[in-house]
């Protein structure tokens, strides 16, 4: 059986004392194994990164950028292969994988602008003949720990920018779908990256804990669930590292009475069920203001959902694929059961989807639940499946209160035509990423990604301008030259030591 | 005996169930007591800040700025009174207190520019007819915990900017010298600050722990010693707050053979002994490159130090005053003893200064120690007293290695005329604030203050641009309006709900 | 009779070989004369500015800023006196003068942030061991030429920022109402400005032409009518100066069918008639989309205009005052006549207002004209009086076409509740300053003021960030130090000349 | 004979009613002709650009950027062909052409970051519930007029950034060497640029004058000699266009006594003679401070110049090639003659170089002239040939005065090791681009290029951040929504017109 290994100092390493099966979630079968790095292997990766650091740090930013330019080309040329690898191990349909890859590439494009992004601030004459400026210097060796749901995109939120800033990197991707990530890392080497600047280790908690405690690691970026994010953040901080740890979400859309309902329904379909809802920005709760809006929304959603098609990644006519594991499939179904048991109404039921030829796949069909209330467990927790729940409220303020009271604050959206409603909403909602008639308001690569409340631990958001700030530290220099030596009078005599 | 109380919701509160003496370190006598806030009192302050927040947050930035403009005027008008209060309780000479105050006012001046500093980033057409922008919104209630050595300046590194950003604030100043801080907070109210926006609680660990754990506090800024800074940072983070915690220092100056030695000596006098060395930016180690430079440096320093005068704050002809407490005086003397015991040479000995009329004051005289080595305790730890130690090395690289190996990385300096040496030094030294012929390279208020390594815990430096980023959180809005309703065709009919 | 003189090198100069009467437009009487500077007097002012330049340029920005801080205080303390002087000579009511002054002060507040605004861009390692940075250095002596309609505000769009940037300045205010400007310049000296940094010359074309041709003047800022602006711009450019010249306007508001009509009417009252319409941002054309909106607008405006009160500046219950001269009064009346003759309907007629006790004043009452068409002269030209014209169109696109076809492009506004309409309008309208439900969208001081098309000649807008760029020139330094001399090996020997 | 045509709306157009010969300056022979566009042809190009504008303006910046990413790839793939075309018509050696091309590509790389560069400024709550932001919108159709000496680079200073900003473009390259420019424009189309966005017209003054007067052209960028630059600037401005016009230069290097002389000589060789000195940044005057420095400099230069090799572009062992025309060759020789006649000493004489096999080529050999004085014509005017003149002065201040007194202010340099001298020089020298030990301080693409004094007409420098500002105009929107309609209470009823 094929073993997915590590990439250390530019070489594939198969430290395979311990391995774990990698499944195709559409078939339910495992055809590969992933090596789980030992402490020693992770330390080798860190050592490689540390050794590569001094030269990489001193490489002019424009030269670092040019490797990113070439990397972008290679990613585009190899897009089909990457999407195939994502599909095999994650299960997402090829068009969805292509979208993920594109979002990843956008971060590479942003990193190509690093000479502009690294500009410091220069002040002449902060005092008489005293100048001062700030530089943004790289941190050293930094680590990234990434989740299964975006094996291509989320790593590319991190390492392109970190590396462009002059850092070297150790990446620990998800052990559920490691192959596309590894392949992408190899492409960056093909683009000219010196050995040791990017290293990939596959593994589990053993590997993670090395990254969190080894003093040579200066910073950790993490994306995953909130409990793990909190552990990562606290542990990394206690070990003297800077950290940004992105966690879970429960993203609500408010549907106002004046919304363009056809547009809203059309948008919600993709936002709720795309990638089986396994996105931290998935729109999982629709809050309808007034029963008229709610009734219209539910009726139109029910109709629209008839056309959705769930199946294997290889058939691009499918809308979405399986969830990641058997256990997760059962967990999602359990949330639907609990909502029903709590009195909600399952309007469209995806608990037993028929996917011909893939009977053992980890599928859940698109599910619509009406009459959900804040007291239900299915409302309080992140389901991470293709389930849209509808909550009915009497007013926009009530809708906003729901959102502000939820522990998560990643993304949210309002559907309205009214400028005032949109402005009030975006100003006062306690959520980091806000959409106006856009249910999946993922910031573009030149803005930054980050939730509020328990959706993100750390001061700075991921990628974009905040990413540059996260991957650099400020150094402020203040300079005054002693009174004119060479310039005045002394210029024809030898300078003497006073 | 006069009791220094708290300022909560615009009112002086004397929760004096527990108090502590406030000494005049020049006389060694206590003439005041400071109230130590109970948990309940701190919670009252937090509640006041929380109540004031919604209205303050919605106040236009320019109106918040105008209170800072007025505050600056009042600080200047009341400068003598503030310096008097600092002198009485901290002991620093009036010209030094005036310098401290001025540095504090500079942060108020910077906060006056908050409308410019809060500008977000706006992108038209991130997609077809989709716009996106980032706002920097305030955090809510934030806390500051400040040290005894700059009772005016360090609080003003924090609250003016935090408040200008739209936050409300709870400040816990040092219980050693609380009066100037409290008076300054009252001036801000006189300048028009609404009640509850800034609250001051005096106290000890009981008060601190409320600030670190109360969930209404969203962020904590701290300046103090490294062990406490680490505790503050870890605890605040574990309680879901953002935190920046500034700790200790051991600031080295490299004296190169080509240095303008008279200039270097002149600068080192103030940098080493000013404020009795009780500054986190005090220059406490001079690293001379080559014995010729070292000999010249020691000889010139010894001569120059003859003119230094230690005494009470009220005599402005004094160069510096006492240290803060009896215990600290003994600790500083202990470090000098240990250096001597370890084989260093005490060139100028300040262990028994004669300060006529102030025999009970906590004085230590200016001290110069030659032949110090990295193995000595006096080298490894922060002395925080008027002691300059000279280390002799053979090369600039050796000097830089010393600095890079030290656990602290706050400030550093090089004395040279040579452009290349200065550039190499500032590029490669592992220190956050670097001086070229400037031994006290405290960044001006429009840059940011922060050390590296164990001198600062957190991603963002204090005050300046980083301060703005620290006291705000990013919100990114992505907006698309549904297809033309009012604009096209429908403009004469009533909009209908679809 | 009192003579208003010049302010050169900190001294009042009364070069009064030629003078001109200064009228009180409410009474129609002249009680002062203004000196008209000869070529020689202007050259003295330029010489003073040139002499003051080197030292002012080298003064740290923060010290320049502090004079602006003090200037703001003095402006606020002397606000009543300034408004009185404006009222006497310009005629605007005290509350309007206070508003003008406040807008001027906001530019002083912005200039207080100059240390931040002047920051250059610093790039480390643009090549191996090569650094590069850009500084924004002052230009030298710059000139401002300002109009009668804002004798306090428009000069303060210019000189505070220019001076804060390190330039020295020669200001030529309007000879119609010179006193408030002169008084304000004196206050800046009281605030601590060194002599010669700001000089004021009163005068006419003779003075202007010196400023446009003297080679010591490096830049000219102008605000006035379009023909003069074009002359100024072309002449200044031909004489090697940079120039920004702001001209006339014809500002339209589109009133959409979904507008909040009461709000729109309320806003239009001030925007159309405030300051007798003598503002380059006055809203002089309302374009109603659909007859229903037009009818409602005209009816509500007519009613609302009944309450408007025209009179002398000294009675603060008046809404607006006289126009600036007898000739201008006649010109405004002539435009109303022409509209009527061209077939428009004068709904409210201000051609013969009764202002008891001020029968000789230059008054025009608030006037509303319906049925105006683009072919009418009153539509094509800037009236600069209290006249609002209503144009009726069938669609928003037709309304926008009108605006885009007009030669001016200063300000514009749309009244709507609809997000899409507002976005489409602001994106595609060929106007520099756009209001959404704001009829007078004058940018705040930390943005920049500028029209498009023939409303502004030059690349950069006035005040705000563009103002900083206008008053500075970029210098880019690229630096590499020769191989290590002092640092490596040679450090104990004398440097030798190779 | 091959005719080089125009590129209009994506198609090659050979309007060849008038043509002009294109020479190979190494052989002195013409083998091609270039079409000279008629007024009508230029107007067709403008019409094509105007037609393409609306759609291009609305294309998201990231999509515009992606064409630049692809363009960069194609430029790199076709580098040899481009350098060949440059060599044939301009004469520069292949390594020099490659350097030029690389500098051009760097501007394309910068343009790839346009989404970041176009970000506007967003201010929340400039007043209660009022927001304001500034956008940077494209201008429309803009024109570029470029010189013979950098047929690849200078056009790429202009059109990549202008186009990335959303403008459409008409480029008029030099008629001396048009082929590489045209080929590059074709590559941009191959990269996916829509037809009409970039158009190229070859021509002479007839074409230029259309571009300067046609009202559809909104801006003109020009690089050439100062008299033409002034004409372009004045004419464009008088026709309502924004303009930046870069002119001539006389770039001085100060050689200080403490300079690393071997380094200085090595650098000056390339800076003075590279590309036959036909660069506006060529270093043509060395100012030696003190006779010792001067003697050393002249001696070392004379020796070093022995190794220089002049010849045809196709032999990459050559250091530089011919000048552009027979007339220019004679003009350069005339300057050397005049210097000699004026009393200067021709140390190395390049007036009669022997280039075997290319006896008819337009060659001038590397020339060194000592004893030049400011009174000489050869000092006052731009020679634009491989001639380095040495001026001897007694002090650094005298050297700086020379530079500041010269009419040009493009580039300059100082050779020194001394931090103070470098800082004083860069601060006070009246030149836009300053090198510290770098004789050709051309700013990198992410800074901006521009001289001072009569070397540049306009406010904004070329390319880099200033380029973005030049190719966009600021629009400031101020927005307030009327009181809550949909949000409060009214949310279940139909909105009514009030």
PDB file of C-alpha atoms in Angstrom, chain B residues 61-62 66 69-70 72-73 76-77 102 105-106 108-110 112-113 115-117 119 122 124-125 127-131 256-258 289-292 393-397 400 416 418-421 423-428 446-447 465 479 481-488 491-492 495, chain C residues 61-62 66 69-70 72-73 76-77 102 105-106 108-110 112-113 115-117 119 122 124-125 127-131 256-258 289-292 393-397 400 416 418-421 423-428 446-447 465 479 481-488 491-492 495:
ATOM      1  CA  UNK B  61     -13.338  59.368  16.260  1.00  0.00           C
ATOM      2  CA  UNK B  62     -12.791  63.072  15.724  1.00  0.00           C
ATOM      3  CA  UNK B  66     -10.846  66.433  20.570  1.00  0.00           C
ATOM      4  CA  UNK B  69      -6.466  67.692  22.299  1.00  0.00           C
ATOM      5  CA  UNK B  70      -7.900  69.263  25.410  1.00  0.00           C
ATOM      6  CA  UNK B  72      -2.824  67.645  26.143  1.00  0.00           C
ATOM      7  CA  UNK B  73      -3.433  71.266  27.072  1.00  0.00           C
ATOM      8  CA  UNK B  76       0.937  70.961  29.905  1.00  0.00           C
ATOM      9  CA  UNK B  77      -0.775  73.426  32.204  1.00  0.00           C
ATOM     10  CA  UNK B 102       6.680  64.919  27.888  1.00  0.00           C
ATOM     11  CA  UNK B 105       2.149  63.735  26.283  1.00  0.00           C
ATOM     12  CA  UNK B 106       3.601  62.639  22.972  1.00  0.00           C
ATOM     13  CA  UNK B 108      -1.606  61.902  23.667  1.00  0.00           C
ATOM     14  CA  UNK B 109      -0.522  63.921  20.643  1.00  0.00           C
ATOM     15  CA  UNK B 110      -0.415  60.728  18.614  1.00  0.00           C
ATOM     16  CA  UNK B 112      -5.141  63.140  18.543  1.00  0.00           C
ATOM     17  CA  UNK B 113      -4.565  61.772  15.043  1.00  0.00           C
ATOM     18  CA  UNK B 115      -9.203  59.624  12.622  1.00  0.00           C
ATOM     19  CA  UNK B 116      -6.276  59.042  10.302  1.00  0.00           C
ATOM     20  CA  UNK B 117      -4.968  56.068  12.228  1.00  0.00           C
ATOM     21  CA  UNK B 119      -8.712  54.280   8.460  1.00  0.00           C
ATOM     22  CA  UNK B 122     -11.411  49.666   0.907  1.00  0.00           C
ATOM     23  CA  UNK B 124     -13.831  48.165  -5.086  1.00  0.00           C
ATOM     24  CA  UNK B 125     -14.799  45.247  -7.268  1.00  0.00           C
ATOM     25  CA  UNK B 127     -15.459  40.513  -7.784  1.00  0.00           C
ATOM     26  CA  UNK B 128     -17.988  41.796 -10.289  1.00  0.00           C
ATOM     27  CA  UNK B 129     -19.999  44.425  -8.414  1.00  0.00           C
ATOM     28  CA  UNK B 130     -18.700  43.125  -5.111  1.00  0.00           C
ATOM     29  CA  UNK B 131     -16.872  45.485  -2.772  1.00  0.00           C
ATOM     30  CA  UNK B 256      33.626  50.536  18.439  1.00  0.00           C
ATOM     31  CA  UNK B 257      37.212  51.682  18.008  1.00  0.00           C
ATOM     32  CA  UNK B 258      36.121  54.412  15.613  1.00  0.00           C
ATOM     33  CA  UNK B 289      35.680  46.328  21.201  1.00  0.00           C
ATOM     34  CA  UNK B 290      39.410  46.121  21.810  1.00  0.00           C
ATOM     35  CA  UNK B 291      41.288  47.102  24.929  1.00  0.00           C
ATOM     36  CA  UNK B 292      42.214  50.492  23.535  1.00  0.00           C
ATOM     37  CA  UNK B 393      35.672  41.819  23.720  1.00  0.00           C
ATOM     38  CA  UNK B 394      37.991  41.366  20.781  1.00  0.00           C
ATOM     39  CA  UNK B 395      35.621  41.907  17.881  1.00  0.00           C
ATOM     40  CA  UNK B 396      32.286  43.310  16.910  1.00  0.00           C
ATOM     41  CA  UNK B 397      30.982  39.838  16.153  1.00  0.00           C
ATOM     42  CA  UNK B 400      26.951  40.988  18.956  1.00  0.00           C
ATOM     43  CA  UNK B 416      30.533  54.102  15.481  1.00  0.00           C
ATOM     44  CA  UNK B 418      31.008  53.699  10.042  1.00  0.00           C
ATOM     45  CA  UNK B 419      27.930  53.162   7.908  1.00  0.00           C
ATOM     46  CA  UNK B 420      28.639  49.519   7.245  1.00  0.00           C
ATOM     47  CA  UNK B 421      29.099  48.628  10.883  1.00  0.00           C
ATOM     48  CA  UNK B 423      23.938  48.641   9.084  1.00  0.00           C
ATOM     49  CA  UNK B 424      25.287  45.185   9.872  1.00  0.00           C
ATOM     50  CA  UNK B 425      24.532  45.711  13.535  1.00  0.00           C
ATOM     51  CA  UNK B 426      20.994  46.955  13.120  1.00  0.00           C
ATOM     52  CA  UNK B 427      20.189  44.211  10.640  1.00  0.00           C
ATOM     53  CA  UNK B 428      21.408  41.232  12.611  1.00  0.00           C
ATOM     54  CA  UNK B 446       4.501  57.567  16.140  1.00  0.00           C
ATOM     55  CA  UNK B 447       6.650  54.463  15.972  1.00  0.00           C
ATOM     56  CA  UNK B 465       0.879  52.034  14.916  1.00  0.00           C
ATOM     57  CA  UNK B 479     -20.984  43.520  -0.045  1.00  0.00           C
ATOM     58  CA  UNK B 481     -26.387  44.439  -3.803  1.00  0.00           C
ATOM     59  CA  UNK B 482     -29.057  42.392  -5.546  1.00  0.00           C
ATOM     60  CA  UNK B 483     -29.901  43.243  -9.121  1.00  0.00           C
ATOM     61  CA  UNK B 484     -31.188  46.736  -9.745  1.00  0.00           C
ATOM     62  CA  UNK B 485     -34.567  47.295  -8.132  1.00  0.00           C
ATOM     63  CA  UNK B 486     -35.141  50.963  -7.634  1.00  0.00           C
ATOM     64  CA  UNK B 487     -32.747  51.908 -10.369  1.00  0.00           C
ATOM     65  CA  UNK B 488     -34.104  50.019 -13.335  1.00  0.00           C
ATOM     66  CA  UNK B 491     -38.689  53.007 -10.005  1.00  0.00           C
ATOM     67  CA  UNK B 492     -42.278  54.166 -10.170  1.00  0.00           C
ATOM     68  CA  UNK B 495     -41.020  47.608  -4.277  1.00  0.00           C
TER      69      UNK B 495
ATOM     70  CA  UNK C  61       8.058  67.651  12.350  1.00  0.00           C
ATOM     71  CA  UNK C  62       6.822  67.152  15.888  1.00  0.00           C
ATOM     72  CA  UNK C  66       3.200  71.562  18.323  1.00  0.00           C
ATOM     73  CA  UNK C  69      -1.615  72.310  18.474  1.00  0.00           C
ATOM     74  CA  UNK C  70      -1.247  75.733  20.035  1.00  0.00           C
ATOM     75  CA  UNK C  72      -5.878  75.264  17.334  1.00  0.00           C
ATOM     76  CA  UNK C  73      -6.288  76.432  20.906  1.00  0.00           C
ATOM     77  CA  UNK C  76     -10.982  78.222  19.451  1.00  0.00           C
ATOM     78  CA  UNK C  77     -10.382  80.939  22.007  1.00  0.00           C
ATOM     79  CA  UNK C 102     -14.677  74.745  12.535  1.00  0.00           C
ATOM     80  CA  UNK C 105      -9.763  74.141  12.474  1.00  0.00           C
ATOM     81  CA  UNK C 106     -10.204  70.536  11.385  1.00  0.00           C
ATOM     82  CA  UNK C 108      -5.230  72.353  11.706  1.00  0.00           C
ATOM     83  CA  UNK C 109      -6.086  69.241  13.708  1.00  0.00           C
ATOM     84  CA  UNK C 110      -5.048  67.121  10.751  1.00  0.00           C
ATOM     85  CA  UNK C 112      -1.074  68.193  14.099  1.00  0.00           C
ATOM     86  CA  UNK C 113      -0.585  64.604  12.947  1.00  0.00           C
ATOM     87  CA  UNK C 115       4.826  63.204  12.038  1.00  0.00           C
ATOM     88  CA  UNK C 116       2.655  60.264  11.078  1.00  0.00           C
ATOM     89  CA  UNK C 117       1.670  61.731   7.730  1.00  0.00           C
ATOM     90  CA  UNK C 119       6.415  58.819   7.098  1.00  0.00           C
ATOM     91  CA  UNK C 122      11.594  51.881   3.848  1.00  0.00           C
ATOM     92  CA  UNK C 124      15.497  46.519   3.400  1.00  0.00           C
ATOM     93  CA  UNK C 125      17.544  44.498   0.956  1.00  0.00           C
ATOM     94  CA  UNK C 127      19.333  43.950  -3.470  1.00  0.00           C
ATOM     95  CA  UNK C 128      21.983  42.138  -1.469  1.00  0.00           C
ATOM     96  CA  UNK C 129      22.916  44.502   1.362  1.00  0.00           C
ATOM     97  CA  UNK C 130      21.266  47.388  -0.468  1.00  0.00           C
ATOM     98  CA  UNK C 131      18.499  49.344   1.244  1.00  0.00           C
ATOM     99  CA  UNK C 256     -35.134  58.928  -6.282  1.00  0.00           C
ATOM    100  CA  UNK C 257     -38.722  57.763  -5.880  1.00  0.00           C
ATOM    101  CA  UNK C 258     -37.796  55.773  -2.791  1.00  0.00           C
ATOM    102  CA  UNK C 289     -36.723  60.988 -11.065  1.00  0.00           C
ATOM    103  CA  UNK C 290     -40.372  60.771 -12.102  1.00  0.00           C
ATOM    104  CA  UNK C 291     -43.008  63.415 -11.813  1.00  0.00           C
ATOM    105  CA  UNK C 292     -44.367  61.988  -8.579  1.00  0.00           C
ATOM    106  CA  UNK C 393     -36.222  63.290 -15.685  1.00  0.00           C
ATOM    107  CA  UNK C 394     -37.723  59.887 -16.337  1.00  0.00           C
ATOM    108  CA  UNK C 395     -34.977  57.597 -15.067  1.00  0.00           C
ATOM    109  CA  UNK C 396     -31.916  57.444 -12.902  1.00  0.00           C
ATOM    110  CA  UNK C 397     -29.739  56.855 -15.954  1.00  0.00           C
ATOM    111  CA  UNK C 400     -26.746  60.534 -14.214  1.00  0.00           C
ATOM    112  CA  UNK C 416     -32.366  56.871  -1.922  1.00  0.00           C
ATOM    113  CA  UNK C 418     -31.587  51.441  -1.935  1.00  0.00           C
ATOM    114  CA  UNK C 419     -28.091  50.013  -1.616  1.00  0.00           C
ATOM    115  CA  UNK C 420     -27.820  49.071  -5.256  1.00  0.00           C
ATOM    116  CA  UNK C 421     -28.815  52.491  -6.548  1.00  0.00           C
ATOM    117  CA  UNK C 423     -23.518  51.886  -5.279  1.00  0.00           C
ATOM    118  CA  UNK C 424     -24.206  52.224  -8.990  1.00  0.00           C
ATOM    119  CA  UNK C 425     -24.368  55.990  -8.652  1.00  0.00           C
ATOM    120  CA  UNK C 426     -21.183  56.411  -6.661  1.00  0.00           C
ATOM    121  CA  UNK C 427     -19.285  54.073  -8.938  1.00  0.00           C
ATOM    122  CA  UNK C 428     -20.192  55.606 -12.265  1.00  0.00           C
ATOM    123  CA  UNK C 446      -8.489  63.477   6.867  1.00  0.00           C
ATOM    124  CA  UNK C 447      -9.816  62.710   3.409  1.00  0.00           C
ATOM    125  CA  UNK C 465      -3.546  62.887   2.352  1.00  0.00           C
ATOM    126  CA  UNK C 479      22.290  52.844  -0.044  1.00  0.00           C
ATOM    127  CA  UNK C 481      28.025  50.421   2.315  1.00  0.00           C
ATOM    128  CA  UNK C 482      31.388  49.237   1.042  1.00  0.00           C
ATOM    129  CA  UNK C 483      32.727  45.978   2.380  1.00  0.00           C
ATOM    130  CA  UNK C 484      33.322  45.829   6.097  1.00  0.00           C
ATOM    131  CA  UNK C 485      36.082  48.156   7.180  1.00  0.00           C
ATOM    132  CA  UNK C 486      35.698  48.905  10.830  1.00  0.00           C
ATOM    133  CA  UNK C 487      33.789  45.741  11.474  1.00  0.00           C
ATOM    134  CA  UNK C 488      36.109  43.083  10.129  1.00  0.00           C
ATOM    135  CA  UNK C 491      39.145  47.408  13.693  1.00  0.00           C
ATOM    136  CA  UNK C 492      42.306  48.014  15.637  1.00  0.00           C
ATOM    137  CA  UNK C 495      41.443  53.264   8.568  1.00  0.00           C
TER     138      UNK C 495
END
